[in-house]
GROMACS .gro file of C-alpha atoms in nm:
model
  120
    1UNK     CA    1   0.658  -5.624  -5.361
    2UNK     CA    2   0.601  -5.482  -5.027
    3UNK     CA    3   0.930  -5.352  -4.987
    4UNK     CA    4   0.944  -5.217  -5.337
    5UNK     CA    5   0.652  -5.053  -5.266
    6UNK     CA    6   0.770  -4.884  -4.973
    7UNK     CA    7   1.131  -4.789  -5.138
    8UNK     CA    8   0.891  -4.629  -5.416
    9UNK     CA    9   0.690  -4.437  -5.152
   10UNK     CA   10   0.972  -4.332  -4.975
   11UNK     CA   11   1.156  -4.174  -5.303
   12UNK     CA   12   0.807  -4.015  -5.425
   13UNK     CA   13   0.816  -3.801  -5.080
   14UNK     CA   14   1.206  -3.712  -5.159
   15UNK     CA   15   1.123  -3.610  -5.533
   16UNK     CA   16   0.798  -3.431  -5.399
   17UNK     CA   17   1.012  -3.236  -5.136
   18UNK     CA   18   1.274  -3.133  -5.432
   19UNK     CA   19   1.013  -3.083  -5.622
   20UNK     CA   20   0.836  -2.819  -5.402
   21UNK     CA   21   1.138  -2.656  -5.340
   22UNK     CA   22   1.222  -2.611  -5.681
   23UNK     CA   23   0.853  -2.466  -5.751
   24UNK     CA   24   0.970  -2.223  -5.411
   25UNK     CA   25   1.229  -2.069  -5.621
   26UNK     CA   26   1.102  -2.031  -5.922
   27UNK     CA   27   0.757  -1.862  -5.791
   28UNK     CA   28   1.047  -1.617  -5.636
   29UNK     CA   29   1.178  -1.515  -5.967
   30UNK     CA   30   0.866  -1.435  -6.067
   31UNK     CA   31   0.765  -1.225  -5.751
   32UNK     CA   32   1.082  -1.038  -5.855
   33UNK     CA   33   1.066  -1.011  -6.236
   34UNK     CA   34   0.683  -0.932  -6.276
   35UNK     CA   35   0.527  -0.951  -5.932
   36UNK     CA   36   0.345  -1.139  -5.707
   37UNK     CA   37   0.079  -1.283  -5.765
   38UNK     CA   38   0.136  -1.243  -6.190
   39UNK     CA   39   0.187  -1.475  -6.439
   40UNK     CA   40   0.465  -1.428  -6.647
   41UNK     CA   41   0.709  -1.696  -6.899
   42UNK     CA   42   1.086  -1.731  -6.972
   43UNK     CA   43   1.237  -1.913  -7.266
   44UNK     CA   44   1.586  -2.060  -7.165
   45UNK     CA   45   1.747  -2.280  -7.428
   46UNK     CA   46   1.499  -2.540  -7.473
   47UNK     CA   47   1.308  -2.500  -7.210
   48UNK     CA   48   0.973  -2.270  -7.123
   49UNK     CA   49   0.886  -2.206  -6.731
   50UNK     CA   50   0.534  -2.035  -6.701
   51UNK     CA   51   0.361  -1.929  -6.375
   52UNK     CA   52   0.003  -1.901  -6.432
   53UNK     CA   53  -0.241  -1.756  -6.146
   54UNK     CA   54  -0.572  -1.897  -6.009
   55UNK     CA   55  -0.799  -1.727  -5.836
   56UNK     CA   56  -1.018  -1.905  -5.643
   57UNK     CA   57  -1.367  -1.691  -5.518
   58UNK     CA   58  -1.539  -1.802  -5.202
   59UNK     CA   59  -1.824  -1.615  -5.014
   60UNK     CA   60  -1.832  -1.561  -4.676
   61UNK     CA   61  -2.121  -1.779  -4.527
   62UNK     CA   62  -2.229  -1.557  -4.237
   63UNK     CA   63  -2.268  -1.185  -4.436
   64UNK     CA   64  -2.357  -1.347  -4.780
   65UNK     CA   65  -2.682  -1.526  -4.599
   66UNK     CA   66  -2.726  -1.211  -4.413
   67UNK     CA   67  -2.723  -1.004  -4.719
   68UNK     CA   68  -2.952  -1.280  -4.949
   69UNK     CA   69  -3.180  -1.243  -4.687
   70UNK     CA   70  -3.203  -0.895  -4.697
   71UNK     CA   71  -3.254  -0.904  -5.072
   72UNK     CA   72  -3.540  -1.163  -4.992
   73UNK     CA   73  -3.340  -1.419  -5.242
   74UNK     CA   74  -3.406  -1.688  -4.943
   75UNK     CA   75  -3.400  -1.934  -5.291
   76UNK     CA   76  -3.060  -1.916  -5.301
   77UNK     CA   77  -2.962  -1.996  -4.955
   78UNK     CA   78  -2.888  -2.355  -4.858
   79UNK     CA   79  -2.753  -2.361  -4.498
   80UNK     CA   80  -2.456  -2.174  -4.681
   81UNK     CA   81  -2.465  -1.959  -5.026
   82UNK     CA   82  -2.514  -2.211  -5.336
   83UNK     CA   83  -2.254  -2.022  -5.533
   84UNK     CA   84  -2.370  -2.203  -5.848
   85UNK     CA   85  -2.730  -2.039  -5.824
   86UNK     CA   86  -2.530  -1.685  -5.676
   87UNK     CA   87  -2.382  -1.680  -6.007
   88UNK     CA   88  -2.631  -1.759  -6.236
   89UNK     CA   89  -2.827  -1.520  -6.046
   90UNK     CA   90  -2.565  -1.210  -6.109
   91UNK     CA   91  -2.604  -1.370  -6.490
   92UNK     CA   92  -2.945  -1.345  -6.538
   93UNK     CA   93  -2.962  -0.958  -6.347
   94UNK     CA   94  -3.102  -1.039  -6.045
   95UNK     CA   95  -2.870  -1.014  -5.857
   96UNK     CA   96  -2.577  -0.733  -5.859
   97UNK     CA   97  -2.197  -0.816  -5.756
   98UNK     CA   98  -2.215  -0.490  -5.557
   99UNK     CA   99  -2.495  -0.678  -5.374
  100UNK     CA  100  -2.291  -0.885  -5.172
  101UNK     CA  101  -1.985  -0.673  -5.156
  102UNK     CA  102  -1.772  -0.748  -4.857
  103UNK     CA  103  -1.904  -1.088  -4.908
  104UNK     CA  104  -1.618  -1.277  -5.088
  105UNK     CA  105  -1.276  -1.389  -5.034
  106UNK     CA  106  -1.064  -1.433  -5.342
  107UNK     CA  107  -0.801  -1.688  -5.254
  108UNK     CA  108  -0.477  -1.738  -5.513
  109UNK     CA  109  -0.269  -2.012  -5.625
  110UNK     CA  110   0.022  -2.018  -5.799
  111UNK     CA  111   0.098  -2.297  -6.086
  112UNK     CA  112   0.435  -2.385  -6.248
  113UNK     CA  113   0.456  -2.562  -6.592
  114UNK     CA  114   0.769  -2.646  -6.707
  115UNK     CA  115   0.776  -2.741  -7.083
  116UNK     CA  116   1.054  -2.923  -7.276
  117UNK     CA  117   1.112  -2.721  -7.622
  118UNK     CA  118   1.382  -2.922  -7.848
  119UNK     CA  119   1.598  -2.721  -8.044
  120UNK     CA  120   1.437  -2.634  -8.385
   0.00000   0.00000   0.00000
């Protein structure tokens, strides 16, 4: 079992290698067809290939204290910003997105799905 187990673990890295590379070129063609950074699809044969985009929306501990603390919103500090209570604070209009501009990063992530489609 041991050894089967390591002859597993040792072909999950190879597919997981082929696999990323694979992903590598087909987030290029879609930097090239619709751009980086955009989701797009393509229908070949029976097959679908989507990229979607996620963004993903930190604040920046340091201003975003700074700025809560300006706004005298010290409820919604805890040793960092509690983006949970940020947002339902923007929700409920007491708090402005404009407020803490320069505040945020937006990080982005790319996601391939690759769907079989038999023939119809």
């Amino acid at each position: 079992m041991l050894a089967h187990y390591l002859e597993l673990n040792h072909k999950k890295k190879e597919v997981e290698t082929e696999l990323e590379e694979l992903k590598k070129v087909f987030n290029n063609y879609f930097d090239l067809s619709v751009g980086k950074n955009a989701k797009g699809e393509m229908i070949l044969r029976d097959y679908k290939i989507q990229r979607q985009i996620r963004d993903t929306v930190k604040f920046k501990q340091e201003q975003t204290v700074k700025r809560l603390e300006e706004l005298n919103l010290i409820e919604l500090i805890q040793k960092k910003p509690d983006e949970g209570k940020i947002k339902s604070a923007i929700q409920l209009g007491l708090l402005h997105e404009e407020d803490l501009e320069g505040c945020k990063t937006v990080n982005s992530s790319q996601a391939i799905y690759v769907k079989y489609l038999p023939t119809r």
